[in-house]
Amino acid sequence: MEYNFVDLFYSSVIAPKAMINFWSESKSISLAGCVTQLFLFALFIVAEGFLLAAMAYDRFIAICNPLLYSVQMSACLCTQLVAGSYLCGCISSVLQTSITFTLSFCGSRAIDHFYCDTRPLQRISCSDLFISRMISISLSSIIILPTIIVIIISYLYIVSTVLKIRSSEGRKKAFSTCSSHLGVVSVLYGAVFFMYLTPDRFPELSKVASLCYTLVTPMLNPLIYSLRNKDVKEALKKLLEKKNPKI
């Protein structure tokens, strides 16, 4: 539920203004609007990363320690994990937004992007970007590395446990529990890494990656998670059979 809320909110921060600018001749945004957009987007994208790590831990407990699941994943712990995700997102967002908007913008005010993000704003700044970039890299490392490590370690234990299950039905059920989460993690982190590792001389590639994780990913996530539902699977199977009777 919380994850779906994050998906909805951070795409809503970007999509309405992007659509207005797409159809309008005046493609502008106020300073307050730009600050708000960067702050909210950074908050929810970071919170999403931590929520994905929490979900990986949840699946680790569910598969590796199913008898202790209700004890180890108590309502109190779940609340703390969600609150901690938003707190980390808020702290990171405050720091990132503050650093970005202390830069001087003395040249062109045209942002070569469809929303206010740190790298496009740095490109039009006339300040020395060394400190700003070092802080951005440090923040990214502090956020991405722990979440990636939690996800990888959780899935290493999950795979190890699943391979010990003797029945093929049991293995299939265990993997189906994780497949949707792995799909979302792959799409999100793949797009984020692609965007932030793309050199500044290729801004168009950064835009494509940004489009993926700001608009495309939130639209795909409900579909990815709904594929676990038996009714959805049956409906999809019937649709494919109608189009190709040989299936």
PDB file of C-alpha atoms in Angstrom:
ATOM      1  CA  MET A   1       0.000   0.000   0.000  1.00  0.00           C
ATOM      2  CA  GLU A   2       2.739   2.461   1.004  1.00  0.00           C
ATOM      3  CA  TYR A   3       4.783   1.533  -2.057  1.00  0.00           C
ATOM      4  CA  ASN A   4       1.813   2.219  -4.365  1.00  0.00           C
ATOM      5  CA  PHE A   5       1.341   5.589  -2.666  1.00  0.00           C
ATOM      6  CA  VAL A   6       4.991   6.523  -3.309  1.00  0.00           C
ATOM      7  CA  ASP A   7       4.672   5.455  -6.956  1.00  0.00           C
ATOM      8  CA  LEU A   8       1.546   7.568  -7.401  1.00  0.00           C
ATOM      9  CA  PHE A   9       2.912  10.604  -5.640  1.00  0.00           C
ATOM     10  CA  TYR A  10       6.354  10.947  -7.185  1.00  0.00           C
ATOM     11  CA  SER A  11       4.977  10.493 -10.709  1.00  0.00           C
ATOM     12  CA  SER A  12       2.279  13.076  -9.896  1.00  0.00           C
ATOM     13  CA  VAL A  13       5.012  15.542  -8.935  1.00  0.00           C
ATOM     14  CA  ILE A  14       6.411  15.335 -12.493  1.00  0.00           C
ATOM     15  CA  ALA A  15       3.620  14.342 -14.903  1.00  0.00           C
ATOM     16  CA  PRO A  16       1.097  17.224 -14.634  1.00  0.00           C
ATOM     17  CA  LYS A  17       3.669  19.991 -15.191  1.00  0.00           C
ATOM     18  CA  ALA A  18       5.433  17.982 -17.924  1.00  0.00           C
ATOM     19  CA  MET A  19       2.125  17.541 -19.782  1.00  0.00           C
ATOM     20  CA  ILE A  20       1.256  21.243 -19.431  1.00  0.00           C
ATOM     21  CA  ASN A  21       4.660  22.217 -20.841  1.00  0.00           C
ATOM     22  CA  PHE A  22       4.289  19.678 -23.663  1.00  0.00           C
ATOM     23  CA  TRP A  23       1.010  21.230 -24.883  1.00  0.00           C
ATOM     24  CA  SER A  24       1.820  24.845 -24.015  1.00  0.00           C
ATOM     25  CA  GLU A  25       3.980  27.300 -25.952  1.00  0.00           C
ATOM     26  CA  SER A  26       5.253  28.818 -22.692  1.00  0.00           C
ATOM     27  CA  LYS A  27       7.366  26.029 -21.175  1.00  0.00           C
ATOM     28  CA  SER A  28       8.191  27.666 -17.867  1.00  0.00           C
ATOM     29  CA  ILE A  29       8.203  26.950 -14.148  1.00  0.00           C
ATOM     30  CA  SER A  30       8.523  29.361 -11.236  1.00  0.00           C
ATOM     31  CA  LEU A  31      11.452  29.216  -8.827  1.00  0.00           C
ATOM     32  CA  ALA A  32       9.124  28.086  -6.016  1.00  0.00           C
ATOM     33  CA  GLY A  33       7.640  25.439  -8.309  1.00  0.00           C
ATOM     34  CA  CYS A  34      11.100  24.190  -9.275  1.00  0.00           C
ATOM     35  CA  VAL A  35      12.231  23.980  -5.630  1.00  0.00           C
ATOM     36  CA  THR A  36       9.022  22.153  -4.656  1.00  0.00           C
ATOM     37  CA  GLN A  37       9.290  19.744  -7.574  1.00  0.00           C
ATOM     38  CA  LEU A  38      12.917  18.825  -6.809  1.00  0.00           C
ATOM     39  CA  PHE A  39      12.230  18.505  -3.061  1.00  0.00           C
ATOM     40  CA  LEU A  40       9.171  16.253  -3.413  1.00  0.00           C
ATOM     41  CA  PHE A  41      10.650  14.135  -6.186  1.00  0.00           C
ATOM     42  CA  ALA A  42      13.895  13.551  -4.241  1.00  0.00           C
ATOM     43  CA  LEU A  43      11.899  12.718  -1.103  1.00  0.00           C
ATOM     44  CA  PHE A  44       9.704  10.086  -2.735  1.00  0.00           C
ATOM     45  CA  ILE A  45      12.336   8.494  -4.983  1.00  0.00           C
ATOM     46  CA  VAL A  46      14.641   7.973  -1.983  1.00  0.00           C
ATOM     47  CA  ALA A  47      11.749   6.690   0.143  1.00  0.00           C
ATOM     48  CA  GLU A  48      10.939   4.231  -2.656  1.00  0.00           C
ATOM     49  CA  GLY A  49      14.490   2.866  -2.601  1.00  0.00           C
ATOM     50  CA  PHE A  50      14.320   2.210   1.140  1.00  0.00           C
ATOM     51  CA  LEU A  51      10.828   0.707   0.850  1.00  0.00           C
ATOM     52  CA  LEU A  52      12.084  -1.708  -1.807  1.00  0.00           C
ATOM     53  CA  ALA A  53      14.872  -2.768   0.577  1.00  0.00           C
ATOM     54  CA  ALA A  54      12.291  -3.242   3.360  1.00  0.00           C
ATOM     55  CA  MET A  55      10.156  -5.348   0.993  1.00  0.00           C
ATOM     56  CA  ALA A  56      13.196  -7.520   0.159  1.00  0.00           C
ATOM     57  CA  TYR A  57      13.737  -8.088   3.891  1.00  0.00           C
ATOM     58  CA  ASP A  58      10.031  -8.910   4.254  1.00  0.00           C
ATOM     59  CA  ARG A  59      10.298 -11.596   1.568  1.00  0.00           C
ATOM     60  CA  PHE A  60      13.480 -12.943   3.163  1.00  0.00           C
ATOM     61  CA  ILE A  61      11.634 -13.460   6.470  1.00  0.00           C
ATOM     62  CA  ALA A  62       8.551 -14.895   4.713  1.00  0.00           C
ATOM     63  CA  ILE A  63      10.557 -17.534   2.819  1.00  0.00           C
ATOM     64  CA  CYS A  64      13.501 -18.259   5.140  1.00  0.00           C
ATOM     65  CA  ASN A  65      11.681 -18.014   8.497  1.00  0.00           C
ATOM     66  CA  PRO A  66       7.966 -18.472   7.720  1.00  0.00           C
ATOM     67  CA  LEU A  67       7.049 -19.741  11.211  1.00  0.00           C
ATOM     68  CA  LEU A  68       8.508 -16.612  12.822  1.00  0.00           C
ATOM     69  CA  TYR A  69       7.138 -14.184  10.243  1.00  0.00           C
ATOM     70  CA  SER A  70       4.346 -12.738  12.395  1.00  0.00           C
ATOM     71  CA  VAL A  71       6.805 -12.227  15.257  1.00  0.00           C
ATOM     72  CA  GLN A  72       9.739 -10.789  13.310  1.00  0.00           C
ATOM     73  CA  MET A  73       7.642  -8.663  10.926  1.00  0.00           C
ATOM     74  CA  SER A  74       5.390  -7.193  13.599  1.00  0.00           C
ATOM     75  CA  ALA A  75       3.108  -4.217  12.968  1.00  0.00           C
ATOM     76  CA  CYS A  76       5.475  -2.092  15.054  1.00  0.00           C
ATOM     77  CA  LEU A  77       8.503  -3.020  12.926  1.00  0.00           C
ATOM     78  CA  CYS A  78       6.578  -2.437   9.667  1.00  0.00           C
ATOM     79  CA  THR A  79       5.559   1.030  10.904  1.00  0.00           C
ATOM     80  CA  GLN A  80       9.163   1.804  11.844  1.00  0.00           C
ATOM     81  CA  LEU A  81      10.445   0.676   8.431  1.00  0.00           C
ATOM     82  CA  VAL A  82       7.922   2.854   6.587  1.00  0.00           C
ATOM     83  CA  ALA A  83       8.546   5.854   8.854  1.00  0.00           C
ATOM     84  CA  GLY A  84      12.323   5.370   8.527  1.00  0.00           C
ATOM     85  CA  SER A  85      12.038   5.268   4.718  1.00  0.00           C
ATOM     86  CA  TYR A  86      10.202   8.596   4.639  1.00  0.00           C
ATOM     87  CA  LEU A  87      12.555  10.134   7.214  1.00  0.00           C
ATOM     88  CA  CYS A  88      15.611   9.167   5.134  1.00  0.00           C
ATOM     89  CA  GLY A  89      13.870  10.544   2.047  1.00  0.00           C
ATOM     90  CA  CYS A  90      13.103  13.821   3.810  1.00  0.00           C
ATOM     91  CA  ILE A  91      16.653  14.310   5.147  1.00  0.00           C
ATOM     92  CA  SER A  92      18.199  13.504   1.767  1.00  0.00           C
ATOM     93  CA  SER A  93      15.751  15.771  -0.034  1.00  0.00           C
ATOM     94  CA  VAL A  94      16.398  18.738   2.288  1.00  0.00           C
ATOM     95  CA  LEU A  95      20.177  18.389   1.807  1.00  0.00           C
ATOM     96  CA  GLN A  96      19.988  17.900  -1.976  1.00  0.00           C
ATOM     97  CA  THR A  97      17.544  20.768  -2.529  1.00  0.00           C
ATOM     98  CA  SER A  98      19.492  23.146  -0.252  1.00  0.00           C
ATOM     99  CA  ILE A  99      22.796  22.394  -2.000  1.00  0.00           C
ATOM    100  CA  THR A 100      21.306  22.741  -5.479  1.00  0.00           C
ATOM    101  CA  PHE A 101      19.599  26.080  -4.882  1.00  0.00           C
ATOM    102  CA  THR A 102      22.595  27.714  -3.185  1.00  0.00           C
ATOM    103  CA  LEU A 103      24.275  27.616  -6.622  1.00  0.00           C
ATOM    104  CA  SER A 104      24.414  30.788  -8.709  1.00  0.00           C
ATOM    105  CA  PHE A 105      22.502  30.877 -12.012  1.00  0.00           C
ATOM    106  CA  CYS A 106      23.905  33.852 -13.868  1.00  0.00           C
ATOM    107  CA  GLY A 107      23.555  32.672 -17.462  1.00  0.00           C
ATOM    108  CA  SER A 108      20.720  30.981 -19.295  1.00  0.00           C
ATOM    109  CA  ARG A 109      17.714  29.974 -17.182  1.00  0.00           C
ATOM    110  CA  ALA A 110      16.577  27.364 -19.726  1.00  0.00           C
ATOM    111  CA  ILE A 111      16.634  23.885 -18.139  1.00  0.00           C
ATOM    112  CA  ASP A 112      17.378  21.182 -20.728  1.00  0.00           C
ATOM    113  CA  HIS A 113      15.008  18.675 -19.114  1.00  0.00           C
ATOM    114  CA  PHE A 114      11.283  18.073 -18.599  1.00  0.00           C
ATOM    115  CA  TYR A 115      11.430  18.574 -14.818  1.00  0.00           C
ATOM    116  CA  CYS A 116      13.692  20.197 -12.207  1.00  0.00           C
ATOM    117  CA  ASP A 117      16.475  17.783 -11.308  1.00  0.00           C
ATOM    118  CA  THR A 118      19.925  18.265  -9.820  1.00  0.00           C
ATOM    119  CA  ARG A 119      22.086  17.525 -12.876  1.00  0.00           C
ATOM    120  CA  PRO A 120      20.188  19.726 -15.376  1.00  0.00           C
ATOM    121  CA  LEU A 121      20.279  22.579 -12.837  1.00  0.00           C
ATOM    122  CA  GLN A 122      24.017  22.096 -12.310  1.00  0.00           C
ATOM    123  CA  ARG A 123      24.550  22.390 -16.078  1.00  0.00           C
ATOM    124  CA  ILE A 124      23.179  25.962 -16.149  1.00  0.00           C
ATOM    125  CA  SER A 125      24.979  27.067 -12.985  1.00  0.00           C
ATOM    126  CA  CYS A 126      28.019  29.346 -13.103  1.00  0.00           C
ATOM    127  CA  SER A 127      29.215  28.283  -9.618  1.00  0.00           C
ATOM    128  CA  ASP A 128      32.089  25.931  -8.861  1.00  0.00           C
ATOM    129  CA  LEU A 129      30.322  22.538  -8.852  1.00  0.00           C
ATOM    130  CA  PHE A 130      33.053  20.479  -7.160  1.00  0.00           C
ATOM    131  CA  ILE A 131      31.589  20.596  -3.624  1.00  0.00           C
ATOM    132  CA  SER A 132      28.017  20.239  -4.890  1.00  0.00           C
ATOM    133  CA  ARG A 133      28.901  17.191  -6.971  1.00  0.00           C
ATOM    134  CA  MET A 134      30.901  15.574  -4.173  1.00  0.00           C
ATOM    135  CA  ILE A 135      27.970  15.977  -1.780  1.00  0.00           C
ATOM    136  CA  SER A 136      25.554  14.601  -4.402  1.00  0.00           C
ATOM    137  CA  ILE A 137      27.802  11.564  -5.000  1.00  0.00           C
ATOM    138  CA  SER A 138      28.166  11.010  -1.231  1.00  0.00           C
ATOM    139  CA  LEU A 139      24.401  11.202  -0.716  1.00  0.00           C
ATOM    140  CA  SER A 140      23.772   8.810  -3.604  1.00  0.00           C
ATOM    141  CA  SER A 141      26.305   6.346  -2.195  1.00  0.00           C
ATOM    142  CA  ILE A 142      24.806   6.529   1.305  1.00  0.00           C
ATOM    143  CA  ILE A 143      21.319   5.915  -0.123  1.00  0.00           C
ATOM    144  CA  ILE A 144      21.946   3.410  -2.925  1.00  0.00           C
ATOM    145  CA  LEU A 145      24.666   1.163  -1.463  1.00  0.00           C
ATOM    146  CA  PRO A 146      22.849   0.114   1.768  1.00  0.00           C
ATOM    147  CA  THR A 147      19.569  -0.544  -0.059  1.00  0.00           C
ATOM    148  CA  ILE A 148      21.283  -2.542  -2.813  1.00  0.00           C
ATOM    149  CA  ILE A 149      23.272  -4.545  -0.217  1.00  0.00           C
ATOM    150  CA  VAL A 150      20.094  -5.382   1.756  1.00  0.00           C
ATOM    151  CA  ILE A 151      18.301  -6.469  -1.430  1.00  0.00           C
ATOM    152  CA  ILE A 152      21.226  -8.606  -2.690  1.00  0.00           C
ATOM    153  CA  ILE A 153      21.863 -10.314   0.677  1.00  0.00           C
ATOM    154  CA  SER A 154      18.133 -10.964   1.165  1.00  0.00           C
ATOM    155  CA  TYR A 155      17.870 -12.616  -2.242  1.00  0.00           C
ATOM    156  CA  LEU A 156      21.032 -14.667  -1.761  1.00  0.00           C
ATOM    157  CA  TYR A 157      19.457 -16.197   1.354  1.00  0.00           C
ATOM    158  CA  ILE A 158      16.125 -16.594  -0.463  1.00  0.00           C
ATOM    159  CA  VAL A 159      17.710 -18.421  -3.426  1.00  0.00           C
ATOM    160  CA  SER A 160      19.691 -20.637  -1.052  1.00  0.00           C
ATOM    161  CA  THR A 161      16.511 -21.542   0.861  1.00  0.00           C
ATOM    162  CA  VAL A 162      14.395 -22.078  -2.276  1.00  0.00           C
ATOM    163  CA  LEU A 163      16.965 -24.457  -3.797  1.00  0.00           C
ATOM    164  CA  LYS A 164      16.647 -26.628  -0.687  1.00  0.00           C
ATOM    165  CA  ILE A 165      12.886 -27.028  -1.231  1.00  0.00           C
ATOM    166  CA  ARG A 166      12.294 -30.495  -2.694  1.00  0.00           C
ATOM    167  CA  SER A 167       8.917 -29.985  -4.372  1.00  0.00           C
ATOM    168  CA  SER A 168       8.839 -28.086  -7.665  1.00  0.00           C
ATOM    169  CA  GLU A 169       5.484 -26.589  -6.675  1.00  0.00           C
ATOM    170  CA  GLY A 170       7.021 -25.182  -3.503  1.00  0.00           C
ATOM    171  CA  ARG A 171       9.939 -23.654  -5.422  1.00  0.00           C
ATOM    172  CA  LYS A 172       7.574 -22.179  -7.987  1.00  0.00           C
ATOM    173  CA  LYS A 173       5.410 -20.620  -5.261  1.00  0.00           C
ATOM    174  CA  ALA A 174       8.456 -19.165  -3.492  1.00  0.00           C
ATOM    175  CA  PHE A 175       9.875 -17.655  -6.674  1.00  0.00           C
ATOM    176  CA  SER A 176       6.475 -16.209  -7.660  1.00  0.00           C
ATOM    177  CA  THR A 177       6.455 -14.371  -4.306  1.00  0.00           C
ATOM    178  CA  CYS A 178       9.667 -12.570  -5.293  1.00  0.00           C
ATOM    179  CA  SER A 179       9.363 -12.199  -9.079  1.00  0.00           C
ATOM    180  CA  SER A 180       7.244  -9.025  -9.060  1.00  0.00           C
ATOM    181  CA  HIS A 181       9.514  -7.316  -6.519  1.00  0.00           C
ATOM    182  CA  LEU A 182      12.631  -8.269  -8.494  1.00  0.00           C
ATOM    183  CA  GLY A 183      11.040  -6.889 -11.661  1.00  0.00           C
ATOM    184  CA  VAL A 184      10.328  -3.522 -10.029  1.00  0.00           C
ATOM    185  CA  VAL A 185      13.828  -3.343  -8.486  1.00  0.00           C
ATOM    186  CA  SER A 186      15.463  -4.128 -11.845  1.00  0.00           C
ATOM    187  CA  VAL A 187      13.461  -1.519 -13.766  1.00  0.00           C
ATOM    188  CA  LEU A 188      13.921   1.257 -11.185  1.00  0.00           C
ATOM    189  CA  TYR A 189      17.593   0.784 -10.342  1.00  0.00           C
ATOM    190  CA  GLY A 190      18.469   0.052 -13.962  1.00  0.00           C
ATOM    191  CA  ALA A 191      16.985   3.379 -15.072  1.00  0.00           C
ATOM    192  CA  VAL A 192      18.532   5.307 -12.156  1.00  0.00           C
ATOM    193  CA  PHE A 193      22.022   3.883 -12.747  1.00  0.00           C
ATOM    194  CA  PHE A 194      21.732   4.512 -16.484  1.00  0.00           C
ATOM    195  CA  MET A 195      20.687   8.127 -15.915  1.00  0.00           C
ATOM    196  CA  TYR A 196      23.293   9.108 -13.335  1.00  0.00           C
ATOM    197  CA  LEU A 197      26.177   7.227 -14.982  1.00  0.00           C
ATOM    198  CA  THR A 198      25.488   8.806 -18.377  1.00  0.00           C
ATOM    199  CA  PRO A 199      28.065  11.564 -19.099  1.00  0.00           C
ATOM    200  CA  ASP A 200      26.808  15.174 -19.163  1.00  0.00           C
ATOM    201  CA  ARG A 201      27.601  15.406 -22.882  1.00  0.00           C
ATOM    202  CA  PHE A 202      24.667  13.034 -23.570  1.00  0.00           C
ATOM    203  CA  PRO A 203      21.700  14.848 -21.949  1.00  0.00           C
ATOM    204  CA  GLU A 204      19.200  13.180 -24.303  1.00  0.00           C
ATOM    205  CA  LEU A 205      20.062   9.743 -22.888  1.00  0.00           C
ATOM    206  CA  SER A 206      19.486  11.076 -19.364  1.00  0.00           C
ATOM    207  CA  LYS A 207      16.050  12.289 -20.439  1.00  0.00           C
ATOM    208  CA  VAL A 208      15.126   8.829 -21.731  1.00  0.00           C
ATOM    209  CA  ALA A 209      16.212   7.205 -18.453  1.00  0.00           C
ATOM    210  CA  SER A 210      14.361   9.879 -16.458  1.00  0.00           C
ATOM    211  CA  LEU A 211      11.224   9.226 -18.472  1.00  0.00           C
ATOM    212  CA  CYS A 212      11.503   5.523 -17.602  1.00  0.00           C
ATOM    213  CA  TYR A 213      11.634   5.886 -13.832  1.00  0.00           C
ATOM    214  CA  THR A 214       9.420   8.965 -13.454  1.00  0.00           C
ATOM    215  CA  LEU A 215       6.514   7.988 -15.724  1.00  0.00           C
ATOM    216  CA  VAL A 216       6.946   4.539 -17.294  1.00  0.00           C
ATOM    217  CA  THR A 217       7.982   2.637 -14.136  1.00  0.00           C
ATOM    218  CA  PRO A 218       5.018   3.849 -12.003  1.00  0.00           C
ATOM    219  CA  MET A 219       2.668   2.744 -14.804  1.00  0.00           C
ATOM    220  CA  LEU A 220       4.330  -0.672 -15.140  1.00  0.00           C
ATOM    221  CA  ASN A 221       4.499  -1.430 -11.408  1.00  0.00           C
ATOM    222  CA  PRO A 222       0.743  -2.099 -10.917  1.00  0.00           C
ATOM    223  CA  LEU A 223       0.867  -4.437 -13.946  1.00  0.00           C
ATOM    224  CA  ILE A 224       3.951  -6.252 -12.604  1.00  0.00           C
ATOM    225  CA  TYR A 225       2.398  -6.767  -9.170  1.00  0.00           C
ATOM    226  CA  SER A 226      -1.017  -7.713 -10.578  1.00  0.00           C
ATOM    227  CA  LEU A 227       0.523 -10.581 -12.577  1.00  0.00           C
ATOM    228  CA  ARG A 228       0.717 -12.486  -9.266  1.00  0.00           C
ATOM    229  CA  ASN A 229      -3.082 -12.489  -9.172  1.00  0.00           C
ATOM    230  CA  LYS A 230      -4.578 -15.723 -10.569  1.00  0.00           C
ATOM    231  CA  ASP A 231      -7.562 -13.937 -12.126  1.00  0.00           C
ATOM    232  CA  VAL A 232      -5.264 -11.540 -13.977  1.00  0.00           C
ATOM    233  CA  LYS A 233      -3.124 -14.463 -15.196  1.00  0.00           C
ATOM    234  CA  GLU A 234      -6.203 -16.293 -16.484  1.00  0.00           C
ATOM    235  CA  ALA A 235      -7.542 -13.191 -18.237  1.00  0.00           C
ATOM    236  CA  LEU A 236      -4.143 -12.591 -19.872  1.00  0.00           C
ATOM    237  CA  LYS A 237      -3.944 -16.243 -20.950  1.00  0.00           C
ATOM    238  CA  LYS A 238      -7.427 -16.079 -22.535  1.00  0.00           C
ATOM    239  CA  LEU A 239      -6.514 -12.855 -24.341  1.00  0.00           C
ATOM    240  CA  LEU A 240      -3.357 -14.437 -25.779  1.00  0.00           C
ATOM    241  CA  GLU A 241      -5.304 -17.557 -26.818  1.00  0.00           C
ATOM    242  CA  LYS A 242      -7.816 -15.415 -28.719  1.00  0.00           C
ATOM    243  CA  LYS A 243      -5.028 -13.674 -30.618  1.00  0.00           C
ATOM    244  CA  ASN A 244      -3.101 -16.890 -31.230  1.00  0.00           C
ATOM    245  CA  PRO A 245      -5.246 -20.060 -31.071  1.00  0.00           C
ATOM    246  CA  LYS A 246      -2.141 -22.266 -31.170  1.00  0.00           C
ATOM    247  CA  ILE A 247      -1.113 -21.180 -27.633  1.00  0.00           C
TER     248      ILE A 247
END
